[in-house]
Short mmCIF file of N, CA, C and O and ligand atoms in Angstrom, two decimals:
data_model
loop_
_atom_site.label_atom_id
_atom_site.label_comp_id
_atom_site.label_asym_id
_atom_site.label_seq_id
_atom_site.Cartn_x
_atom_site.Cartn_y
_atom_site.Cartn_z
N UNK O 475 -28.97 -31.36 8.33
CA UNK O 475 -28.17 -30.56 9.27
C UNK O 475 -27.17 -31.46 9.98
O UNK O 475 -27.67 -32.55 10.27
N UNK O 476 -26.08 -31.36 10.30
CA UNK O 476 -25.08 -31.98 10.54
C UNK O 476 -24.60 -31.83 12.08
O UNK O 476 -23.74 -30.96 12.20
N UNK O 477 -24.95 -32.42 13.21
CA UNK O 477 -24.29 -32.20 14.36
C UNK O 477 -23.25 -31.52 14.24
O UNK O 477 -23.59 -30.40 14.65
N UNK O 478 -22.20 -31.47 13.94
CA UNK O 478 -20.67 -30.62 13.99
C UNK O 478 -20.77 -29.73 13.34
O UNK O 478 -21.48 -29.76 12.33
N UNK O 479 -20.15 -28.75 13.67
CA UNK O 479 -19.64 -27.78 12.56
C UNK O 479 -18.26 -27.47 11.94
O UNK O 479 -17.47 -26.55 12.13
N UNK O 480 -18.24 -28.78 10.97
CA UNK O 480 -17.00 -29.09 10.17
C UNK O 480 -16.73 -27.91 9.57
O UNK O 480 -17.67 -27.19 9.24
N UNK O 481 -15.73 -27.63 9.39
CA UNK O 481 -15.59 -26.24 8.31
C UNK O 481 -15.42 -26.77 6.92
O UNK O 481 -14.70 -27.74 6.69
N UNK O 482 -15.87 -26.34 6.28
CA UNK O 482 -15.96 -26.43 4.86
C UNK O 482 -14.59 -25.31 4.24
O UNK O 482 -13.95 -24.39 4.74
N UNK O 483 -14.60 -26.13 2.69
CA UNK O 483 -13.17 -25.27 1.65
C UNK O 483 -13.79 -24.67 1.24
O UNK O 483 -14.98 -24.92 1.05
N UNK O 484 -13.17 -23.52 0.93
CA UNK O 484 -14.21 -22.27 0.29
C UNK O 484 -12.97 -21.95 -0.31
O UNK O 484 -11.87 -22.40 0.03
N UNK O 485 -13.31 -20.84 -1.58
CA UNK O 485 -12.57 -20.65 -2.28
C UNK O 485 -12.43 -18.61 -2.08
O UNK O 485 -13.29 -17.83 -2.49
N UNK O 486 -11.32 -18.27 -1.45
CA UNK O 486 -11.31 -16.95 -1.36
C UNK O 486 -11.40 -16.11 -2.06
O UNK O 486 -10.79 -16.03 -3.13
N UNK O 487 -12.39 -15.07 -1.49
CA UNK O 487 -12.82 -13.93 -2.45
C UNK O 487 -11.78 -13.09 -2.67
O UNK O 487 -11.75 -12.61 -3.81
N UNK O 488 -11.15 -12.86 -2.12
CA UNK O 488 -9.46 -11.70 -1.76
C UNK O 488 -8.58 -12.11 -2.84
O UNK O 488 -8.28 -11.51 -3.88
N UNK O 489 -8.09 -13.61 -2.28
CA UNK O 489 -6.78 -13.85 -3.33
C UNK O 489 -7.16 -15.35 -4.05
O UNK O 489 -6.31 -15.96 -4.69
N UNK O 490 -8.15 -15.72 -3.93
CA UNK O 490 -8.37 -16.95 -4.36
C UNK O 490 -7.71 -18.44 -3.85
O UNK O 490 -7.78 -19.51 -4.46
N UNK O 491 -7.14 -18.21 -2.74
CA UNK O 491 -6.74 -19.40 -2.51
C UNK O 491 -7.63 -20.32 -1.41
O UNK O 491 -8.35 -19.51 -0.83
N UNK O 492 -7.86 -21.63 -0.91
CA UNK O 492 -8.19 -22.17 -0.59
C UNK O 492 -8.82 -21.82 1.09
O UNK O 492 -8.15 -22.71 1.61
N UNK O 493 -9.41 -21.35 2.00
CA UNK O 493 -10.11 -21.12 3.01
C UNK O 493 -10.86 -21.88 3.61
O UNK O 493 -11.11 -22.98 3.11
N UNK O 494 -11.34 -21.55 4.63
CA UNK O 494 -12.66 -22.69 5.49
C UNK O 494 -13.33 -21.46 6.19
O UNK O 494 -12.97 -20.38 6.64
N UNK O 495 -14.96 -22.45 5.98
CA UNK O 495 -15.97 -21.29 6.41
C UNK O 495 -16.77 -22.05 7.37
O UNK O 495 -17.12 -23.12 6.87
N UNK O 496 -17.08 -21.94 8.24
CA UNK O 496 -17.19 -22.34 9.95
C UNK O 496 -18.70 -21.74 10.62
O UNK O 496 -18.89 -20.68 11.21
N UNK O 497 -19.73 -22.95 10.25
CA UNK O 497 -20.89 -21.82 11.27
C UNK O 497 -21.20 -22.39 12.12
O UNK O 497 -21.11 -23.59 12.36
N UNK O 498 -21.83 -21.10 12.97
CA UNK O 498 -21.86 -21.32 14.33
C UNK O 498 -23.11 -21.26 14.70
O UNK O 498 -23.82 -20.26 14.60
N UNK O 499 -23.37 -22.18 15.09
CA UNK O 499 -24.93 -22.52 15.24
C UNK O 499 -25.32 -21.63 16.08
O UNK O 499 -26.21 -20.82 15.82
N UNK O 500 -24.72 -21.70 17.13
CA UNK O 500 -25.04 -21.26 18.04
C UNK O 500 -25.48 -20.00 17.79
O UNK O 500 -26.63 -19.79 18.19
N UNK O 501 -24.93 -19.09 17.24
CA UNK O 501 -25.03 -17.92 17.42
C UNK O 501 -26.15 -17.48 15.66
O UNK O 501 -27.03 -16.66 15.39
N UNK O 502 -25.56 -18.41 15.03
CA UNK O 502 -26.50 -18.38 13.41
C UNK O 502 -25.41 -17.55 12.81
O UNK O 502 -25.79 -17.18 11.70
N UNK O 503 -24.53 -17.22 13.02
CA UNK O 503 -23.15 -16.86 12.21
C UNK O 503 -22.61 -17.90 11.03
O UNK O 503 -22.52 -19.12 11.05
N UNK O 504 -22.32 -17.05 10.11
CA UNK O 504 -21.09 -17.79 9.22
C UNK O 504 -19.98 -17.30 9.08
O UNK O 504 -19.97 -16.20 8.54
N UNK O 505 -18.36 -18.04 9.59
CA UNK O 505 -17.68 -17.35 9.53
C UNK O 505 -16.51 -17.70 9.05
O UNK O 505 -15.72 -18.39 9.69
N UNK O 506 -16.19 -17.04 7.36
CA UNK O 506 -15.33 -17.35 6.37
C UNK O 506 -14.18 -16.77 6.68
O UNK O 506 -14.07 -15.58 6.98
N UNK O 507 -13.03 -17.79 6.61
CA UNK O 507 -11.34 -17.13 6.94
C UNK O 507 -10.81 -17.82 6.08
O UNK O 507 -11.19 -18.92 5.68
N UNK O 508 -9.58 -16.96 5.65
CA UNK O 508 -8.32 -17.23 4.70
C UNK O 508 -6.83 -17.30 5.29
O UNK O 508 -6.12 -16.34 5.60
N UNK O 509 -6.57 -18.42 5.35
CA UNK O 509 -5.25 -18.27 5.85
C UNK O 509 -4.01 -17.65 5.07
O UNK O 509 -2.91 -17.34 5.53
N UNK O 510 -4.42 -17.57 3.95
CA UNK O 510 -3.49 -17.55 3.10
C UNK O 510 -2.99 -15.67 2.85
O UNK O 510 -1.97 -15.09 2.47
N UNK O 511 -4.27 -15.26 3.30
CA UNK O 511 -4.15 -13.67 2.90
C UNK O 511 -4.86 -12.85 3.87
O UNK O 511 -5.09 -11.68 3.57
N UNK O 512 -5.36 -13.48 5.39
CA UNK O 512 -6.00 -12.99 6.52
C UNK O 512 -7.58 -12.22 6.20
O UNK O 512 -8.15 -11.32 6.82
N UNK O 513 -7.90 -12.82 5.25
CA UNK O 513 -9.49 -12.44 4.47
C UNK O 513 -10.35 -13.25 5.87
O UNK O 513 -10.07 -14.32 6.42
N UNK O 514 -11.29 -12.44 6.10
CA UNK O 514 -12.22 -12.63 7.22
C UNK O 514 -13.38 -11.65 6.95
O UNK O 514 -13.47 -10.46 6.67
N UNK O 515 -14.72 -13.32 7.30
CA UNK O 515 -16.09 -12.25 7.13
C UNK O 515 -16.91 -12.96 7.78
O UNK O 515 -16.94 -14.18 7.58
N UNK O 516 -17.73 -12.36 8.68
CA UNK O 516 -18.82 -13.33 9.75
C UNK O 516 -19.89 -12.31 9.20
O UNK O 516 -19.79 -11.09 9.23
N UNK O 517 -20.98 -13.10 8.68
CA UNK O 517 -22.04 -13.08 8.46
C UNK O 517 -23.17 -13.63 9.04
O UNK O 517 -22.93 -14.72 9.56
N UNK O 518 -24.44 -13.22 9.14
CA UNK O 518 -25.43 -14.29 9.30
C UNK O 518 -26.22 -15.20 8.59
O UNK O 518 -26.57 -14.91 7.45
N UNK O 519 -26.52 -16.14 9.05
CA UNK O 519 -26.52 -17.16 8.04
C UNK O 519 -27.86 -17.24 7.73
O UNK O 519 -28.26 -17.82 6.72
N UNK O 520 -28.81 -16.53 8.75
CA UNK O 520 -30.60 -16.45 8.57
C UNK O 520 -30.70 -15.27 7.45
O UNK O 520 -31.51 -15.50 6.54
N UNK O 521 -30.10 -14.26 7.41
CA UNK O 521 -30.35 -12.93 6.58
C UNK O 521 -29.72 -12.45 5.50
O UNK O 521 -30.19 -11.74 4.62
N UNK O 522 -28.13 -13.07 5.66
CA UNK O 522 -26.77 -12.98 4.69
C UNK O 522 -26.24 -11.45 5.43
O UNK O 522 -25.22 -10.78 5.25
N UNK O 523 -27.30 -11.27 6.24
CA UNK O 523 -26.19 -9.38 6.49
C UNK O 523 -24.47 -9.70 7.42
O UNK O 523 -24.04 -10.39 8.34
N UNK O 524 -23.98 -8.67 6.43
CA UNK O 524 -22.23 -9.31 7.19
C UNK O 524 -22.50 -8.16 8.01
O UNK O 524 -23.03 -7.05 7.91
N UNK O 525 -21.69 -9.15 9.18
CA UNK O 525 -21.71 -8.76 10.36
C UNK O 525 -20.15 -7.98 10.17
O UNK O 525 -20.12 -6.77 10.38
N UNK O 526 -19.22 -8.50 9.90
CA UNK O 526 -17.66 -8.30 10.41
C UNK O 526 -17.41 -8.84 8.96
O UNK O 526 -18.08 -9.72 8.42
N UNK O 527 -16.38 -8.20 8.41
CA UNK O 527 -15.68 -8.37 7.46
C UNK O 527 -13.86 -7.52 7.55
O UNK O 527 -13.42 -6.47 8.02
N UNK O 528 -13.39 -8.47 6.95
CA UNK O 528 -12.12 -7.73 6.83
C UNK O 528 -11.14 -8.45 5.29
O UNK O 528 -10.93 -9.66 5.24
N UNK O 529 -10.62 -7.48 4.13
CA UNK O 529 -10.10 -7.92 3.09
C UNK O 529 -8.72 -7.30 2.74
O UNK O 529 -8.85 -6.50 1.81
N UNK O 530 -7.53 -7.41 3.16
CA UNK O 530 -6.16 -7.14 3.24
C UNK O 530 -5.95 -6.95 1.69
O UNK O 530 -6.27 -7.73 0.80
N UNK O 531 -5.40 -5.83 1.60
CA UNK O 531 -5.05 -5.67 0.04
C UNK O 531 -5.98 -5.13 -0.95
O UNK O 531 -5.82 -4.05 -1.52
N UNK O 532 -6.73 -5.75 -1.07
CA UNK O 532 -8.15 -5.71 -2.45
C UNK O 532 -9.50 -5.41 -1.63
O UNK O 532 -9.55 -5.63 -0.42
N UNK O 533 -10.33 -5.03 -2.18
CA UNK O 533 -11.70 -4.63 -1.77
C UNK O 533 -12.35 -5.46 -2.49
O UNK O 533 -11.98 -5.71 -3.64
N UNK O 534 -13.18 -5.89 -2.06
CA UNK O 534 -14.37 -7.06 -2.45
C UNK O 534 -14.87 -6.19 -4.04
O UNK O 534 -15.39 -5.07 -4.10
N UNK O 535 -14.60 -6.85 -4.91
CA UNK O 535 -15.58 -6.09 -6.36
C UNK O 535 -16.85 -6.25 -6.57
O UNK O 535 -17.20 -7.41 -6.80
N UNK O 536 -18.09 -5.00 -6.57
CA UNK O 536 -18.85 -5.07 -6.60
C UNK O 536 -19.99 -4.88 -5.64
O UNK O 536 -21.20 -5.13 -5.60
N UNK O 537 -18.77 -4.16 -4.64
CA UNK O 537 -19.32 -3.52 -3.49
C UNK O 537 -19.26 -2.06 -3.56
O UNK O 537 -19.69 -1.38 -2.64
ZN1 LIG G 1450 -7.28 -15.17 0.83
#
């Protein structure tokens, strides 16, 4: 476990381009953003249930 919470590259589900996913200890959130295409999803990181999601354009496949 890592003192900080560096954000990590993630690779976007929306448009595929490059993102950072950010958790928050504090709260036990994970929370994936795309700059590239405003793709946003806070999840929890104990259960996987998404909390908040948002996908501009495209709908997640397979939902
Ligand atoms: Zn994106």
């Amino acid at each position: 476990m890592t003192p900080m919470s560096a954000p990590q590259t993630v690779r976007c589900p929306n448009c595929g381009n490059i993102g950072e996913r950010r958790y928050l200890h504090s709260s036990n959130l994970v929370r994936t953003q795309c700059p590239h295409c405003d793709y946003l999803m806070v999840s929890c990181s104990e259960t996987g249930r998404v909390i908040e999601a948002y996908s501009p354009g495209l709908y997640l496949p397979g939902m």
